[in-house]
Amino acid sequence: MSENSYTFTNWDEKTSSSEDGHSVAHAAVTFVYSGAITGTGTSNLLMHYRPDGTGTFIGLEQVTGTVDGRQGSFVLSHRGHYGPDGIHDEMAVVAGSATGDLTGWTGTLVADATEGQQEVPYSLTCP
């Protein structure tokens, strides 16, 4: 197991529109974090799939748990892309969204994974 990683326990995706090989989909995803962040996140992602198999995604995720032992919750914004080399996801804590012992906390996460990878390592940067 990576020092900082997440897995997803639920991925419920539905295509909302498709035209000329381009499609737009929505996914409700549940993430489980370990490492510096320990907890569970519930997200809503919007994806654009291109005919060549690449795509982009954006989304928001409510995470509840601990960060370096401090209890609370926060919202992450997701922005990323995927293709034959895998997935790249850049996440940032939404300003003012942290609660509990995390009130005022900010940070960014970056995750890269290959297709089908179950455990995804992430790096965490806190100012």
PDB file of C-alpha atoms in Angstrom:
ATOM      1  CA  MET A   1       0.000   0.000   0.000  1.00  0.00           C
ATOM      2  CA  SER A   2       1.222   3.498  -0.839  1.00  0.00           C
ATOM      3  CA  GLU A   3       1.800   5.896   2.069  1.00  0.00           C
ATOM      4  CA  ASN A   4      -0.994   8.146   0.740  1.00  0.00           C
ATOM      5  CA  SER A   5      -3.614   6.470  -1.425  1.00  0.00           C
ATOM      6  CA  TYR A   6      -7.292   6.165  -2.196  1.00  0.00           C
ATOM      7  CA  THR A   7      -9.547   3.494  -3.614  1.00  0.00           C
ATOM      8  CA  PHE A   8     -13.114   3.770  -4.782  1.00  0.00           C
ATOM      9  CA  THR A   9     -15.848   1.523  -3.450  1.00  0.00           C
ATOM     10  CA  ASN A  10     -18.675   2.709  -5.690  1.00  0.00           C
ATOM     11  CA  TRP A  11     -18.778   4.042  -9.246  1.00  0.00           C
ATOM     12  CA  ASP A  12     -22.283   4.665 -10.583  1.00  0.00           C
ATOM     13  CA  GLU A  13     -21.976   6.234 -14.039  1.00  0.00           C
ATOM     14  CA  LYS A  14     -24.720   7.279 -16.442  1.00  0.00           C
ATOM     15  CA  THR A  15     -24.325   8.788 -19.903  1.00  0.00           C
ATOM     16  CA  SER A  16     -26.465  11.902 -20.255  1.00  0.00           C
ATOM     17  CA  SER A  17     -25.794  12.707 -23.921  1.00  0.00           C
ATOM     18  CA  SER A  18     -23.871  11.433 -26.910  1.00  0.00           C
ATOM     19  CA  GLU A  19     -23.258  13.015 -30.316  1.00  0.00           C
ATOM     20  CA  ASP A  20     -20.801  12.083 -33.086  1.00  0.00           C
ATOM     21  CA  GLY A  21     -18.674   9.958 -30.766  1.00  0.00           C
ATOM     22  CA  HIS A  22     -18.539  12.554 -27.985  1.00  0.00           C
ATOM     23  CA  SER A  23     -20.417  11.760 -24.811  1.00  0.00           C
ATOM     24  CA  VAL A  24     -21.066  13.430 -21.495  1.00  0.00           C
ATOM     25  CA  ALA A  25     -21.571  11.331 -18.376  1.00  0.00           C
ATOM     26  CA  HIS A  26     -22.163  11.785 -14.657  1.00  0.00           C
ATOM     27  CA  ALA A  27     -20.718   9.491 -11.985  1.00  0.00           C
ATOM     28  CA  ALA A  28     -21.514   9.244  -8.281  1.00  0.00           C
ATOM     29  CA  VAL A  29     -18.304   7.906  -6.728  1.00  0.00           C
ATOM     30  CA  THR A  30     -17.345   6.909  -3.178  1.00  0.00           C
ATOM     31  CA  PHE A  31     -13.644   7.184  -2.318  1.00  0.00           C
ATOM     32  CA  VAL A  32     -11.820   5.743   0.710  1.00  0.00           C
ATOM     33  CA  TYR A  33      -8.625   7.594   1.703  1.00  0.00           C
ATOM     34  CA  SER A  34      -5.641   6.353   3.701  1.00  0.00           C
ATOM     35  CA  GLY A  35      -2.401   8.048   4.693  1.00  0.00           C
ATOM     36  CA  ALA A  36      -2.288  11.744   5.588  1.00  0.00           C
ATOM     37  CA  ILE A  37      -6.019  11.871   4.824  1.00  0.00           C
ATOM     38  CA  THR A  38      -8.060   9.081   6.397  1.00  0.00           C
ATOM     39  CA  GLY A  39     -11.756   8.973   5.637  1.00  0.00           C
ATOM     40  CA  THR A  40     -14.469   8.668   3.039  1.00  0.00           C
ATOM     41  CA  GLY A  41     -15.430  10.986   0.204  1.00  0.00           C
ATOM     42  CA  THR A  42     -18.655  11.181  -1.778  1.00  0.00           C
ATOM     43  CA  SER A  43     -18.260  12.851  -5.155  1.00  0.00           C
ATOM     44  CA  ASN A  44     -20.158  13.859  -8.239  1.00  0.00           C
ATOM     45  CA  LEU A  45     -18.024  13.852 -11.372  1.00  0.00           C
ATOM     46  CA  LEU A  46     -18.874  15.076 -14.878  1.00  0.00           C
ATOM     47  CA  MET A  47     -16.938  13.446 -17.701  1.00  0.00           C
ATOM     48  CA  HIS A  48     -16.493  14.202 -21.395  1.00  0.00           C
ATOM     49  CA  TYR A  49     -15.462  11.211 -23.502  1.00  0.00           C
ATOM     50  CA  ARG A  50     -13.911  11.863 -26.928  1.00  0.00           C
ATOM     51  CA  PRO A  51     -14.085   9.444 -29.870  1.00  0.00           C
ATOM     52  CA  ASP A  52     -10.345   8.678 -29.506  1.00  0.00           C
ATOM     53  CA  GLY A  53     -10.851   7.353 -25.949  1.00  0.00           C
ATOM     54  CA  THR A  54      -9.409  10.370 -24.162  1.00  0.00           C
ATOM     55  CA  GLY A  55     -11.412  12.715 -22.001  1.00  0.00           C
ATOM     56  CA  THR A  56     -11.659  15.277 -19.266  1.00  0.00           C
ATOM     57  CA  PHE A  57     -13.508  15.464 -15.978  1.00  0.00           C
ATOM     58  CA  ILE A  58     -14.481  17.924 -13.264  1.00  0.00           C
ATOM     59  CA  GLY A  59     -16.300  17.412 -10.003  1.00  0.00           C
ATOM     60  CA  LEU A  60     -16.854  18.081  -6.335  1.00  0.00           C
ATOM     61  CA  GLU A  61     -16.313  15.709  -3.422  1.00  0.00           C
ATOM     62  CA  GLN A  62     -17.321  15.955   0.248  1.00  0.00           C
ATOM     63  CA  VAL A  63     -14.644  14.245   2.395  1.00  0.00           C
ATOM     64  CA  THR A  64     -15.203  13.366   6.062  1.00  0.00           C
ATOM     65  CA  GLY A  65     -12.406  12.069   8.264  1.00  0.00           C
ATOM     66  CA  THR A  66      -9.024  13.210   9.516  1.00  0.00           C
ATOM     67  CA  VAL A  67      -6.045  15.046   8.061  1.00  0.00           C
ATOM     68  CA  ASP A  68      -2.878  14.341  10.021  1.00  0.00           C
ATOM     69  CA  GLY A  69      -5.078  13.401  12.991  1.00  0.00           C
ATOM     70  CA  ARG A  70      -7.361  16.474  12.874  1.00  0.00           C
ATOM     71  CA  GLN A  71     -11.073  15.569  12.559  1.00  0.00           C
ATOM     72  CA  GLY A  72     -13.495  17.330  10.220  1.00  0.00           C
ATOM     73  CA  SER A  73     -14.756  17.529   6.677  1.00  0.00           C
ATOM     74  CA  PHE A  74     -13.948  19.496   3.529  1.00  0.00           C
ATOM     75  CA  VAL A  75     -14.912  19.760  -0.122  1.00  0.00           C
ATOM     76  CA  LEU A  76     -12.449  18.930  -2.899  1.00  0.00           C
ATOM     77  CA  SER A  77     -12.748  20.250  -6.446  1.00  0.00           C
ATOM     78  CA  HIS A  78     -11.516  17.768  -9.078  1.00  0.00           C
ATOM     79  CA  ARG A  79     -10.110  18.642 -12.501  1.00  0.00           C
ATOM     80  CA  GLY A  80      -8.407  16.040 -14.615  1.00  0.00           C
ATOM     81  CA  HIS A  81      -7.956  14.127 -17.821  1.00  0.00           C
ATOM     82  CA  TYR A  82      -7.544  10.530 -18.960  1.00  0.00           C
ATOM     83  CA  GLY A  83      -6.237   8.649 -21.932  1.00  0.00           C
ATOM     84  CA  PRO A  84      -4.170   5.619 -22.910  1.00  0.00           C
ATOM     85  CA  ASP A  85      -1.446   6.532 -20.393  1.00  0.00           C
ATOM     86  CA  GLY A  86      -3.898   6.686 -17.480  1.00  0.00           C
ATOM     87  CA  ILE A  87      -5.615   9.275 -15.356  1.00  0.00           C
ATOM     88  CA  HIS A  88      -4.311  12.564 -13.941  1.00  0.00           C
ATOM     89  CA  ASP A  89      -6.427  14.300 -11.262  1.00  0.00           C
ATOM     90  CA  GLU A  90      -5.656  17.641  -9.617  1.00  0.00           C
ATOM     91  CA  MET A  91      -7.745  18.367  -6.522  1.00  0.00           C
ATOM     92  CA  ALA A  92      -7.980  21.440  -4.304  1.00  0.00           C
ATOM     93  CA  VAL A  93      -9.781  22.096  -1.042  1.00  0.00           C
ATOM     94  CA  VAL A  94     -12.600  24.540  -1.778  1.00  0.00           C
ATOM     95  CA  ALA A  95     -11.949  27.751   0.175  1.00  0.00           C
ATOM     96  CA  GLY A  96     -14.050  27.980   3.329  1.00  0.00           C
ATOM     97  CA  SER A  97     -15.358  24.394   3.094  1.00  0.00           C
ATOM     98  CA  ALA A  98     -13.346  22.802   5.922  1.00  0.00           C
ATOM     99  CA  THR A  99     -15.136  22.113   9.233  1.00  0.00           C
ATOM    100  CA  GLY A 100     -14.325  20.902  12.746  1.00  0.00           C
ATOM    101  CA  ASP A 101     -10.632  20.764  13.620  1.00  0.00           C
ATOM    102  CA  LEU A 102      -9.918  21.434   9.927  1.00  0.00           C
ATOM    103  CA  THR A 103     -11.634  24.850   9.828  1.00  0.00           C
ATOM    104  CA  GLY A 104      -9.476  27.179   7.734  1.00  0.00           C
ATOM    105  CA  TRP A 105      -7.445  24.283   6.300  1.00  0.00           C
ATOM    106  CA  THR A 106      -6.396  24.386   2.643  1.00  0.00           C
ATOM    107  CA  GLY A 107      -4.466  21.985   0.504  1.00  0.00           C
ATOM    108  CA  THR A 108      -4.023  20.390  -2.892  1.00  0.00           C
ATOM    109  CA  LEU A 109      -3.773  16.780  -3.992  1.00  0.00           C
ATOM    110  CA  VAL A 110      -2.414  15.296  -7.197  1.00  0.00           C
ATOM    111  CA  ALA A 111      -3.103  11.711  -8.246  1.00  0.00           C
ATOM    112  CA  ASP A 112      -1.935   9.695 -11.239  1.00  0.00           C
ATOM    113  CA  ALA A 113      -3.115   6.179 -12.051  1.00  0.00           C
ATOM    114  CA  THR A 114      -2.968   3.664 -14.856  1.00  0.00           C
ATOM    115  CA  GLU A 115      -6.117   2.187 -16.395  1.00  0.00           C
ATOM    116  CA  GLY A 116      -7.741  -0.235 -13.960  1.00  0.00           C
ATOM    117  CA  GLN A 117      -5.450   0.612 -11.042  1.00  0.00           C
ATOM    118  CA  GLN A 118      -7.409  -0.075  -7.836  1.00  0.00           C
ATOM    119  CA  GLU A 119      -5.215   1.758  -5.326  1.00  0.00           C
ATOM    120  CA  VAL A 120      -4.274   5.262  -6.432  1.00  0.00           C
ATOM    121  CA  PRO A 121      -1.363   7.090  -4.770  1.00  0.00           C
ATOM    122  CA  TYR A 122      -1.773  10.802  -4.125  1.00  0.00           C
ATOM    123  CA  SER A 123       0.528  13.603  -3.059  1.00  0.00           C
ATOM    124  CA  LEU A 124      -0.743  16.175  -0.567  1.00  0.00           C
ATOM    125  CA  THR A 125       0.534  19.744  -0.314  1.00  0.00           C
ATOM    126  CA  CYS A 126      -0.550  22.008   2.538  1.00  0.00           C
ATOM    127  CA  PRO A 127       0.568  25.635   2.754  1.00  0.00           C
TER     128      PRO A 127
END
